[in-house]
Structure formats: structure tokens, C-alpha cells
Amino acid sequence: KATVNQDGTFNTSDIDQTGSVGAQNVASVTQKGDGQVSDVDQVGYGLTAEVVQKTEDNYSKVLQTSNNSSAYVTQIGLDNDSFVTQTNDGNKATVVQGTDASVGAEDNARRNLSTVNQFGLNGTVTVYQGRDTAYSENYDNDSNVQQGGQGNKATVEQKNHRNDSVVLQNTAFVGAATTNTANVFQSGDDNSSIVKQGEGVSTASGNQADVFQYGSRNLSTVLQDGNNNAATVTQMTSDNISLINQTGNGNIATVTQ
């Protein structure tokens, strides 16, 4: 089933569904404003893709070559880009860029970039770039989430300007049971967060990394290559640097600056 609703000028929506009879794939695209572009490709069964684009010149690409996966993309603003790729089964991705919760907020998100690649099993990714209950500008934020393994969860929320987040979870191990969790929240300007779980020579499982950076120009790097490690980094001011490297098992690290 494919549904497209367009209200505005120069909007483009392309939906390609390739699968066996009875695949029960669903694609829904809603475009309001001008110059929106949406491309949805579905190959498999039990796939769901929902794209909502408002204001101007947003781009969304959803590629699903798997089974029982879902992708939800909401773009409200100007020149935001979202790329979601799901090449294995049971994955869920949610990307929100901008909000229309208040008057004037229809252009508060600009030039944000979100990339989600899920090639493991049963992974969950949620990315918010500009999810506000009141008007505030959010632009030039960059989020990159890559998931291999199985049962991993990543949540990234970035506000305001030029924040950069990278989350890598067992990208070299497609089917291994890993169940890692990484939560990153960055508020302010020019913050950078890197979380790598299981990017060494073997899988890493049961790890948890929480990074909160509330000020500006903070840098946090968390590397976890063992099992059952926990790392929490909270940097509430500005110009802080934190590096956590956990290569064994059962380690705990807490940094507050």
C-alpha cells in the first residue's frame, strides 16, 4: 500500500515497493510546503515507512531491504536531510527534525543531517534534532548512527547549533547478540560526542553509555570493547573534554565536569 499527500509546489515523492504477493508493505508520504523530496524503496515484507515533510526543501531517503522493519521520518523546517537504511530484519528507526509545536516553529530546524544505517537485527534508533515545546532554532546538527549486532538501542537528541554525534554499535558483527545501549543528549553549540561499542576485534555486549552535554564546545569519546560495561559522562558547562576507554568486562566509569 502506498499513499502520497502533497500540498504546495515542486514537491517530489517516489515510492518503489518490490516484494512477493501479500508482502503487506506500507509507505505513507505527506508533503506540505515547497521543494520537498522523498524517496522510499521497500524490498521485503512487513515493512512500514512514514514520511512527513513540512516547510521547504527537505530531503528524505528510506531504503528498506529487510523484513518487519519500520522507519518514521518527520522533517519540519528548511534544508534538512535524512537517510535511513535498513538491510536486516526487525529494525525500527525514528527521525524527527524540527517541530510545529508553537507559532513560528515551522522553520526552526535548518540544515540538519541524520544518517541511520541498521544492518543488524532488532535494533532501535531514535534521533531528535530540534524537538522543542517552544520556539528555538536548531541548525547544522549532524547525527550518524550505525548498528550491527542484535538488539542494540541508540537515542540521540541534539538542540541548537552545530552539534555532532556518532554512535557505532558492533558494525562488524551483523547477527551477534549484543544488546548495547547508547543515549546522547547535547544542548548548546559545537558539542561533539563519539560512542563506539564493539568496534574492536570481537563483539561487545550489555554495554551502556550515557552522555549529556548541556553547555557548548564539549567533547566526549566513549569506547567500549568488552562486556557489561557502563559509562556515564555529564558535562554541564562548556569547553570540557572527556575520554573513556573500556576494553575489559564489568567496568564502570562516571565523569561529571
mmCIF file of N, CA and C in Angstrom, residues 145-257:
data_model
loop_
_atom_site.group_PDB
_atom_site.id
_atom_site.type_symbol
_atom_site.label_atom_id
_atom_site.label_comp_id
_atom_site.label_asym_id
_atom_site.label_seq_id
_atom_site.Cartn_x
_atom_site.Cartn_y
_atom_site.Cartn_z
ATOM 1 N N VAL A 145 24.303 7.239 13.066
ATOM 2 C CA VAL A 145 24.131 6.024 13.862
ATOM 3 C C VAL A 145 24.270 4.814 12.947
ATOM 4 N N GLN A 146 25.191 3.909 13.327
ATOM 5 C CA GLN A 146 25.419 2.679 12.577
ATOM 6 C C GLN A 146 25.233 1.505 13.537
ATOM 7 N N GLN A 147 24.324 0.602 13.186
ATOM 8 C CA GLN A 147 24.017 -0.531 14.068
ATOM 9 C C GLN A 147 24.225 -1.866 13.375
ATOM 10 N N GLY A 148 25.104 -2.670 13.958
ATOM 11 C CA GLY A 148 25.170 -4.084 13.608
ATOM 12 C C GLY A 148 24.633 -4.875 14.790
ATOM 13 N N GLY A 149 25.209 -6.047 15.011
ATOM 14 C CA GLY A 149 24.815 -6.823 16.187
ATOM 15 C C GLY A 149 23.338 -7.171 16.214
ATOM 16 N N GLN A 150 22.807 -7.249 17.432
ATOM 17 C CA GLN A 150 21.406 -7.629 17.609
ATOM 18 C C GLN A 150 20.857 -6.986 18.879
ATOM 19 N N GLY A 151 19.700 -6.352 18.751
ATOM 20 C CA GLY A 151 19.023 -5.788 19.908
ATOM 21 C C GLY A 151 19.660 -4.538 20.468
ATOM 22 N N ASN A 152 20.408 -3.807 19.655
ATOM 23 C CA ASN A 152 21.025 -2.577 20.127
ATOM 24 C C ASN A 152 20.023 -1.429 20.128
ATOM 25 N N LYS A 153 20.275 -0.439 20.979
ATOM 26 C CA LYS A 153 19.401 0.716 21.076
ATOM 27 C C LYS A 153 20.231 1.987 21.125
ATOM 28 N N ALA A 154 19.895 2.963 20.325
ATOM 29 C CA ALA A 154 20.593 4.244 20.316
ATOM 30 C C ALA A 154 19.576 5.374 20.287
ATOM 31 N N THR A 155 19.760 6.349 21.166
ATOM 32 C CA THR A 155 18.899 7.521 21.203
ATOM 33 C C THR A 155 19.768 8.766 21.180
ATOM 34 N N VAL A 156 19.564 9.654 20.263
ATOM 35 C CA VAL A 156 20.350 10.876 20.124
ATOM 36 C C VAL A 156 19.396 12.059 20.073
ATOM 37 N N GLU A 157 19.648 13.067 20.871
ATOM 38 C CA GLU A 157 18.842 14.285 20.830
ATOM 39 C C GLU A 157 19.779 15.489 20.853
ATOM 40 N N GLN A 158 19.720 16.300 19.852
ATOM 41 C CA GLN A 158 20.627 17.444 19.728
ATOM 42 C C GLN A 158 19.814 18.725 19.543
ATOM 43 N N LYS A 159 20.116 19.756 20.303
ATOM 44 C CA LYS A 159 19.433 21.034 20.161
ATOM 45 C C LYS A 159 20.414 22.111 19.733
ATOM 46 N N ASN A 160 19.863 23.155 19.196
ATOM 47 C CA ASN A 160 20.601 24.355 18.813
ATOM 48 C C ASN A 160 21.597 24.070 17.703
ATOM 49 N N HIS A 161 22.862 24.428 17.784
ATOM 50 C CA HIS A 161 23.653 24.597 16.579
ATOM 51 C C HIS A 161 24.925 23.770 16.539
ATOM 52 N N ARG A 162 25.163 23.159 15.379
ATOM 53 C CA ARG A 162 26.444 22.539 15.026
ATOM 54 C C ARG A 162 26.910 21.465 15.999
ATOM 55 N N ASN A 163 26.012 20.715 16.546
ATOM 56 C CA ASN A 163 26.376 19.570 17.370
ATOM 57 C C ASN A 163 26.608 18.345 16.476
ATOM 58 N N ASP A 164 27.534 17.497 16.895
ATOM 59 C CA ASP A 164 27.923 16.340 16.090
ATOM 60 C C ASP A 164 27.908 15.089 16.964
ATOM 61 N N SER A 165 27.157 14.065 16.534
ATOM 62 C CA SER A 165 27.070 12.823 17.292
ATOM 63 C C SER A 165 27.309 11.631 16.376
ATOM 64 N N VAL A 166 28.180 10.719 16.842
ATOM 65 C CA VAL A 166 28.438 9.465 16.120
ATOM 66 C C VAL A 166 28.248 8.311 17.093
ATOM 67 N N VAL A 167 27.395 7.356 16.730
ATOM 68 C CA VAL A 167 27.188 6.149 17.529
ATOM 69 C C VAL A 167 27.413 4.941 16.630
ATOM 70 N N LEU A 168 28.401 4.115 16.994
ATOM 71 C CA LEU A 168 28.706 2.888 16.256
ATOM 72 C C LEU A 168 28.524 1.707 17.197
ATOM 73 N N GLN A 169 27.680 0.755 16.813
ATOM 74 C CA GLN A 169 27.380 -0.389 17.660
ATOM 75 C C GLN A 169 27.599 -1.685 16.891
ATOM 76 N N ASN A 170 28.732 -2.345 17.163
ATOM 77 C CA ASN A 170 29.033 -3.663 16.584
ATOM 78 C C ASN A 170 28.829 -3.691 15.070
ATOM 79 N N THR A 171 29.421 -2.734 14.405
ATOM 80 C CA THR A 171 29.187 -2.620 12.969
ATOM 81 C C THR A 171 29.803 -3.767 12.169
ATOM 82 N N ALA A 172 30.783 -4.450 12.739
ATOM 83 C CA ALA A 172 31.419 -5.562 12.022
ATOM 84 C C ALA A 172 30.769 -6.908 12.325
ATOM 85 N N PHE A 173 29.776 -6.929 13.209
ATOM 86 C CA PHE A 173 29.157 -8.185 13.651
ATOM 87 C C PHE A 173 27.654 -8.067 13.467
ATOM 88 N N VAL A 174 27.147 -8.693 12.414
ATOM 89 C CA VAL A 174 25.769 -8.468 11.994
ATOM 90 C C VAL A 174 24.775 -9.163 12.899
ATOM 91 N N GLY A 175 24.968 -10.423 13.197
ATOM 92 C CA GLY A 175 23.936 -11.198 13.880
ATOM 93 C C GLY A 175 24.199 -11.526 15.326
ATOM 94 N N ALA A 176 25.319 -11.076 15.892
ATOM 95 C CA ALA A 176 25.661 -11.436 17.263
ATOM 96 C C ALA A 176 24.712 -10.764 18.255
ATOM 97 N N ALA A 177 24.392 -11.471 19.351
ATOM 98 C CA ALA A 177 23.533 -10.914 20.392
ATOM 99 C C ALA A 177 24.342 -9.931 21.230
ATOM 100 N N THR A 178 24.029 -8.644 21.151
ATOM 101 C CA THR A 178 24.867 -7.614 21.765
ATOM 102 C C THR A 178 24.108 -6.730 22.748
ATOM 103 N N THR A 179 22.910 -6.296 22.407
ATOM 104 C CA THR A 179 22.025 -5.520 23.290
ATOM 105 C C THR A 179 22.745 -4.367 23.985
ATOM 106 N N ASN A 180 23.466 -3.586 23.232
ATOM 107 C CA ASN A 180 24.106 -2.396 23.778
ATOM 108 C C ASN A 180 23.145 -1.210 23.742
ATOM 109 N N THR A 181 23.365 -0.260 24.639
ATOM 110 C CA THR A 181 22.519 0.930 24.713
ATOM 111 C C THR A 181 23.395 2.170 24.756
ATOM 112 N N ALA A 182 23.108 3.158 23.965
ATOM 113 C CA ALA A 182 23.833 4.428 23.993
ATOM 114 C C ALA A 182 22.823 5.568 23.936
ATOM 115 N N ASN A 183 22.870 6.477 24.892
ATOM 116 C CA ASN A 183 21.995 7.644 24.910
ATOM 117 C C ASN A 183 22.844 8.902 24.865
ATOM 118 N N VAL A 184 22.623 9.780 23.952
ATOM 119 C CA VAL A 184 23.392 11.012 23.812
ATOM 120 C C VAL A 184 22.429 12.189 23.765
ATOM 121 N N PHE A 185 22.643 13.167 24.594
ATOM 122 C CA PHE A 185 21.846 14.389 24.567
ATOM 123 C C PHE A 185 22.791 15.582 24.570
ATOM 124 N N GLN A 186 22.699 16.457 23.641
ATOM 125 C CA GLN A 186 23.581 17.609 23.539
ATOM 126 C C GLN A 186 22.745 18.876 23.376
ATOM 127 N N SER A 187 22.901 19.810 24.262
ATOM 128 C CA SER A 187 22.188 21.077 24.175
ATOM 129 C C SER A 187 23.189 22.214 24.166
ATOM 130 N N GLY A 188 23.101 23.130 23.276
ATOM 131 C CA GLY A 188 24.069 24.198 23.136
ATOM 132 C C GLY A 188 24.680 24.157 21.746
ATOM 133 N N ASP A 189 25.901 24.629 21.616
ATOM 134 C CA ASP A 189 26.539 24.746 20.316
ATOM 135 C C ASP A 189 27.870 24.007 20.285
ATOM 136 N N ASP A 190 28.170 23.426 19.125
ATOM 137 C CA ASP A 190 29.503 22.896 18.822
ATOM 138 C C ASP A 190 29.960 21.796 19.776
ATOM 139 N N ASN A 191 29.033 20.994 20.268
ATOM 140 C CA ASN A 191 29.393 19.827 21.064
ATOM 141 C C ASN A 191 29.664 18.633 20.145
ATOM 142 N N SER A 192 30.547 17.743 20.591
ATOM 143 C CA SER A 192 30.876 16.554 19.810
ATOM 144 C C SER A 192 30.868 15.328 20.707
ATOM 145 N N SER A 193 30.163 14.286 20.275
ATOM 146 C CA SER A 193 30.088 13.044 21.032
ATOM 147 C C SER A 193 30.351 11.865 20.104
ATOM 148 N N ILE A 194 31.247 10.971 20.551
ATOM 149 C CA ILE A 194 31.528 9.744 19.819
ATOM 150 C C ILE A 194 31.355 8.572 20.781
ATOM 151 N N VAL A 195 30.494 7.632 20.428
ATOM 152 C CA VAL A 195 30.294 6.411 21.207
ATOM 153 C C VAL A 195 30.531 5.225 20.279
ATOM 154 N N LYS A 196 31.491 4.375 20.663
ATOM 155 C CA LYS A 196 31.774 3.168 19.898
ATOM 156 C C LYS A 196 31.644 1.964 20.817
ATOM 157 N N GLN A 197 30.765 1.050 20.461
ATOM 158 C CA GLN A 197 30.532 -0.157 21.245
ATOM 159 C C GLN A 197 30.758 -1.374 20.358
ATOM 160 N N GLY A 198 31.774 -2.159 20.703
ATOM 161 C CA GLY A 198 32.057 -3.353 19.924
ATOM 162 C C GLY A 198 32.684 -3.076 18.582
ATOM 163 N N GLU A 199 33.557 -2.089 18.530
ATOM 164 C CA GLU A 199 34.236 -1.760 17.271
ATOM 165 C C GLU A 199 35.643 -2.329 17.225
ATOM 166 N N GLY A 200 35.974 -3.233 18.172
ATOM 167 C CA GLY A 200 37.284 -3.868 18.195
ATOM 168 C C GLY A 200 37.287 -5.179 17.427
ATOM 169 N N VAL A 201 38.064 -6.146 17.915
ATOM 170 C CA VAL A 201 38.246 -7.407 17.201
ATOM 171 C C VAL A 201 37.154 -8.419 17.517
ATOM 172 N N SER A 202 36.328 -8.131 18.522
ATOM 173 C CA SER A 202 35.253 -9.049 18.876
ATOM 174 C C SER A 202 34.021 -8.249 19.283
ATOM 175 N N THR A 203 32.910 -8.944 19.445
ATOM 176 C CA THR A 203 31.668 -8.266 19.808
ATOM 177 C C THR A 203 31.744 -7.732 21.238
ATOM 178 N N ALA A 204 30.959 -6.714 21.485
ATOM 179 C CA ALA A 204 30.776 -6.185 22.831
ATOM 180 C C ALA A 204 29.292 -6.242 23.142
ATOM 181 N N SER A 205 28.946 -6.728 24.331
ATOM 182 C CA SER A 205 27.535 -6.897 24.654
ATOM 183 C C SER A 205 27.220 -6.340 26.036
ATOM 184 N N GLY A 206 25.948 -5.942 26.208
ATOM 185 C CA GLY A 206 25.468 -5.497 27.500
ATOM 186 C C GLY A 206 26.059 -4.194 27.984
ATOM 187 N N ASN A 207 26.622 -3.401 27.097
ATOM 188 C CA ASN A 207 27.224 -2.143 27.496
ATOM 189 C C ASN A 207 26.195 -1.013 27.487
ATOM 190 N N GLN A 208 26.432 -0.017 28.303
ATOM 191 C CA GLN A 208 25.560 1.143 28.362
ATOM 192 C C GLN A 208 26.419 2.402 28.421
ATOM 193 N N ALA A 209 26.143 3.375 27.612
ATOM 194 C CA ALA A 209 26.877 4.639 27.620
ATOM 195 C C ALA A 209 25.874 5.776 27.612
ATOM 196 N N ASP A 210 25.919 6.646 28.598
ATOM 197 C CA ASP A 210 25.050 7.818 28.683
ATOM 198 C C ASP A 210 25.904 9.066 28.609
ATOM 199 N N VAL A 211 25.673 9.927 27.690
ATOM 200 C CA VAL A 211 26.438 11.164 27.538
ATOM 201 C C VAL A 211 25.481 12.340 27.546
ATOM 202 N N PHE A 212 25.662 13.285 28.433
ATOM 203 C CA PHE A 212 24.846 14.504 28.482
ATOM 204 C C PHE A 212 25.786 15.702 28.459
ATOM 205 N N GLN A 213 25.654 16.549 27.497
ATOM 206 C CA GLN A 213 26.480 17.750 27.392
ATOM 207 C C GLN A 213 25.552 18.953 27.249
ATOM 208 N N TYR A 214 25.470 19.779 28.253
ATOM 209 C CA TYR A 214 24.465 20.847 28.274
ATOM 210 C C TYR A 214 24.998 22.194 27.811
ATOM 211 N N GLY A 215 26.324 22.392 27.894
ATOM 212 C CA GLY A 215 26.903 23.661 27.504
ATOM 213 C C GLY A 215 27.298 23.656 26.036
ATOM 214 N N SER A 216 28.441 24.270 25.752
ATOM 215 C CA SER A 216 28.927 24.376 24.384
ATOM 216 C C SER A 216 30.390 23.953 24.304
ATOM 217 N N ARG A 217 30.769 23.503 23.107
ATOM 218 C CA ARG A 217 32.164 23.148 22.800
ATOM 219 C C ARG A 217 32.714 22.050 23.704
ATOM 220 N N ASN A 218 31.879 21.121 24.089
ATOM 221 C CA ASN A 218 32.314 19.966 24.862
ATOM 222 C C ASN A 218 32.653 18.802 23.922
ATOM 223 N N LEU A 219 33.595 17.979 24.337
ATOM 224 C CA LEU A 219 33.991 16.809 23.558
ATOM 225 C C LEU A 219 33.954 15.578 24.443
ATOM 226 N N SER A 220 33.227 14.545 24.001
ATOM 227 C CA SER A 220 33.142 13.299 24.750
ATOM 228 C C SER A 220 33.366 12.121 23.807
ATOM 229 N N THR A 221 34.256 11.202 24.240
ATOM 230 C CA THR A 221 34.505 9.977 23.497
ATOM 231 C C THR A 221 34.386 8.787 24.438
ATOM 232 N N VAL A 222 33.556 7.818 24.079
ATOM 233 C CA VAL A 222 33.378 6.600 24.865
ATOM 234 C C VAL A 222 33.651 5.405 23.964
ATOM 235 N N LEU A 223 34.626 4.588 24.363
ATOM 236 C CA LEU A 223 34.990 3.385 23.615
ATOM 237 C C LEU A 223 34.783 2.177 24.514
ATOM 238 N N GLN A 224 33.920 1.242 24.087
ATOM 239 C CA GLN A 224 33.618 0.053 24.878
ATOM 240 C C GLN A 224 33.781 -1.183 24.010
ATOM 241 N N ASP A 225 34.792 -2.003 24.333
ATOM 242 C CA ASP A 225 35.043 -3.217 23.569
ATOM 243 C C ASP A 225 34.893 -4.483 24.401
ATOM 244 N N GLY A 226 34.554 -4.355 25.658
ATOM 245 C CA GLY A 226 34.313 -5.526 26.495
ATOM 246 C C GLY A 226 32.828 -5.779 26.661
ATOM 247 N N ASN A 227 32.486 -6.420 27.791
ATOM 248 C CA ASN A 227 31.092 -6.762 28.063
ATOM 249 C C ASN A 227 30.637 -6.164 29.396
ATOM 250 N N ASN A 228 29.353 -5.811 29.422
ATOM 251 C CA ASN A 228 28.710 -5.355 30.661
ATOM 252 C C ASN A 228 29.412 -4.157 31.293
ATOM 253 N N ASN A 229 29.877 -3.257 30.474
ATOM 254 C CA ASN A 229 30.479 -2.028 30.959
ATOM 255 C C ASN A 229 29.442 -0.912 30.989
ATOM 256 N N ALA A 230 29.630 0.061 31.855
ATOM 257 C CA ALA A 230 28.720 1.200 31.950
ATOM 258 C C ALA A 230 29.529 2.474 32.001
ATOM 259 N N ALA A 231 29.197 3.468 31.257
ATOM 260 C CA ALA A 231 29.901 4.748 31.262
ATOM 261 C C ALA A 231 28.876 5.877 31.259
ATOM 262 N N THR A 232 29.000 6.806 32.158
ATOM 263 C CA THR A 232 28.118 7.971 32.214
ATOM 264 C C THR A 232 28.960 9.233 32.195
ATOM 265 N N VAL A 233 28.774 10.105 31.273
ATOM 266 C CA VAL A 233 29.516 11.357 31.158
ATOM 267 C C VAL A 233 28.522 12.508 31.205
ATOM 268 N N THR A 234 28.699 13.431 32.122
ATOM 269 C CA THR A 234 27.842 14.609 32.202
ATOM 270 C C THR A 234 28.723 15.849 32.232
ATOM 271 N N GLN A 235 28.652 16.666 31.256
ATOM 272 C CA GLN A 235 29.436 17.901 31.177
ATOM 273 C C GLN A 235 28.457 19.066 31.076
ATOM 274 N N MET A 236 28.223 19.768 32.161
ATOM 275 C CA MET A 236 27.137 20.741 32.223
ATOM 276 C C MET A 236 27.577 22.163 31.912
ATOM 277 N N THR A 237 28.894 22.378 31.815
ATOM 278 C CA THR A 237 29.377 23.700 31.469
ATOM 279 C C THR A 237 29.909 23.669 30.032
ATOM 280 N N SER A 238 30.947 24.418 29.747
ATOM 281 C CA SER A 238 31.470 24.495 28.392
ATOM 282 C C SER A 238 32.963 24.180 28.363
ATOM 283 N N ASP A 239 33.444 23.794 27.173
ATOM 284 C CA ASP A 239 34.877 23.594 26.917
ATOM 285 C C ASP A 239 35.480 22.455 27.736
ATOM 286 N N ASN A 240 34.696 21.400 27.971
ATOM 287 C CA ASN A 240 35.203 20.227 28.681
ATOM 288 C C ASN A 240 35.573 19.116 27.694
ATOM 289 N N ILE A 241 36.501 18.247 28.110
ATOM 290 C CA ILE A 241 36.911 17.098 27.312
ATOM 291 C C ILE A 241 36.879 15.856 28.181
ATOM 292 N N SER A 242 36.217 14.793 27.686
ATOM 293 C CA SER A 242 36.148 13.532 28.417
ATOM 294 C C SER A 242 36.458 12.369 27.477
ATOM 295 N N LEU A 243 37.333 11.460 27.932
ATOM 296 C CA LEU A 243 37.668 10.264 27.158
ATOM 297 C C LEU A 243 37.574 9.049 28.060
ATOM 298 N N ILE A 244 36.719 8.098 27.692
ATOM 299 C CA ILE A 244 36.561 6.849 28.436
ATOM 300 C C ILE A 244 36.848 5.694 27.482
ATOM 301 N N ASN A 245 37.762 4.824 27.900
ATOM 302 C CA ASN A 245 38.130 3.661 27.091
ATOM 303 C C ASN A 245 38.017 2.416 27.962
ATOM 304 N N GLN A 246 37.035 1.551 27.666
ATOM 305 C CA GLN A 246 36.783 0.336 28.445
ATOM 306 C C GLN A 246 36.960 -0.870 27.538
ATOM 307 N N THR A 247 37.999 -1.671 27.822
ATOM 308 C CA THR A 247 38.292 -2.826 26.973
ATOM 309 C C THR A 247 38.092 -4.153 27.688
ATOM 310 N N GLY A 248 37.852 -4.127 28.990
ATOM 311 C CA GLY A 248 37.616 -5.360 29.729
ATOM 312 C C GLY A 248 36.139 -5.584 29.973
ATOM 313 N N ASN A 249 35.828 -6.315 31.069
ATOM 314 C CA ASN A 249 34.449 -6.639 31.408
ATOM 315 C C ASN A 249 34.081 -6.047 32.756
ATOM 316 N N GLY A 250 32.813 -5.635 32.883
ATOM 317 C CA GLY A 250 32.299 -5.208 34.168
ATOM 318 C C GLY A 250 32.870 -3.909 34.695
ATOM 319 N N ASN A 251 33.310 -3.030 33.822
ATOM 320 C CA ASN A 251 33.878 -1.759 34.243
ATOM 321 C C ASN A 251 32.794 -0.696 34.409
ATOM 322 N N ILE A 252 33.014 0.255 35.293
ATOM 323 C CA ILE A 252 32.092 1.369 35.498
ATOM 324 C C ILE A 252 32.901 2.659 35.523
ATOM 325 N N ALA A 253 32.488 3.649 34.765
ATOM 326 C CA ALA A 253 33.171 4.938 34.759
ATOM 327 C C ALA A 253 32.129 6.042 34.784
ATOM 328 N N THR A 254 32.275 6.993 35.670
ATOM 329 C CA THR A 254 31.363 8.132 35.774
ATOM 330 C C THR A 254 32.174 9.418 35.777
ATOM 331 N N VAL A 255 31.912 10.319 34.879
ATOM 332 C CA VAL A 255 32.633 11.583 34.775
ATOM 333 C C VAL A 255 31.620 12.721 34.839
ATOM 334 N N THR A 256 31.823 13.644 35.760
ATOM 335 C CA THR A 256 30.977 14.833 35.838
ATOM 336 C C THR A 256 31.881 16.069 35.903
ATOM 337 N N GLN A 257 31.715 16.980 35.020
ATOM 338 C CA GLN A 257 32.561 18.179 35.000
ATOM 339 C C GLN A 257 31.672 19.411 35.050
#
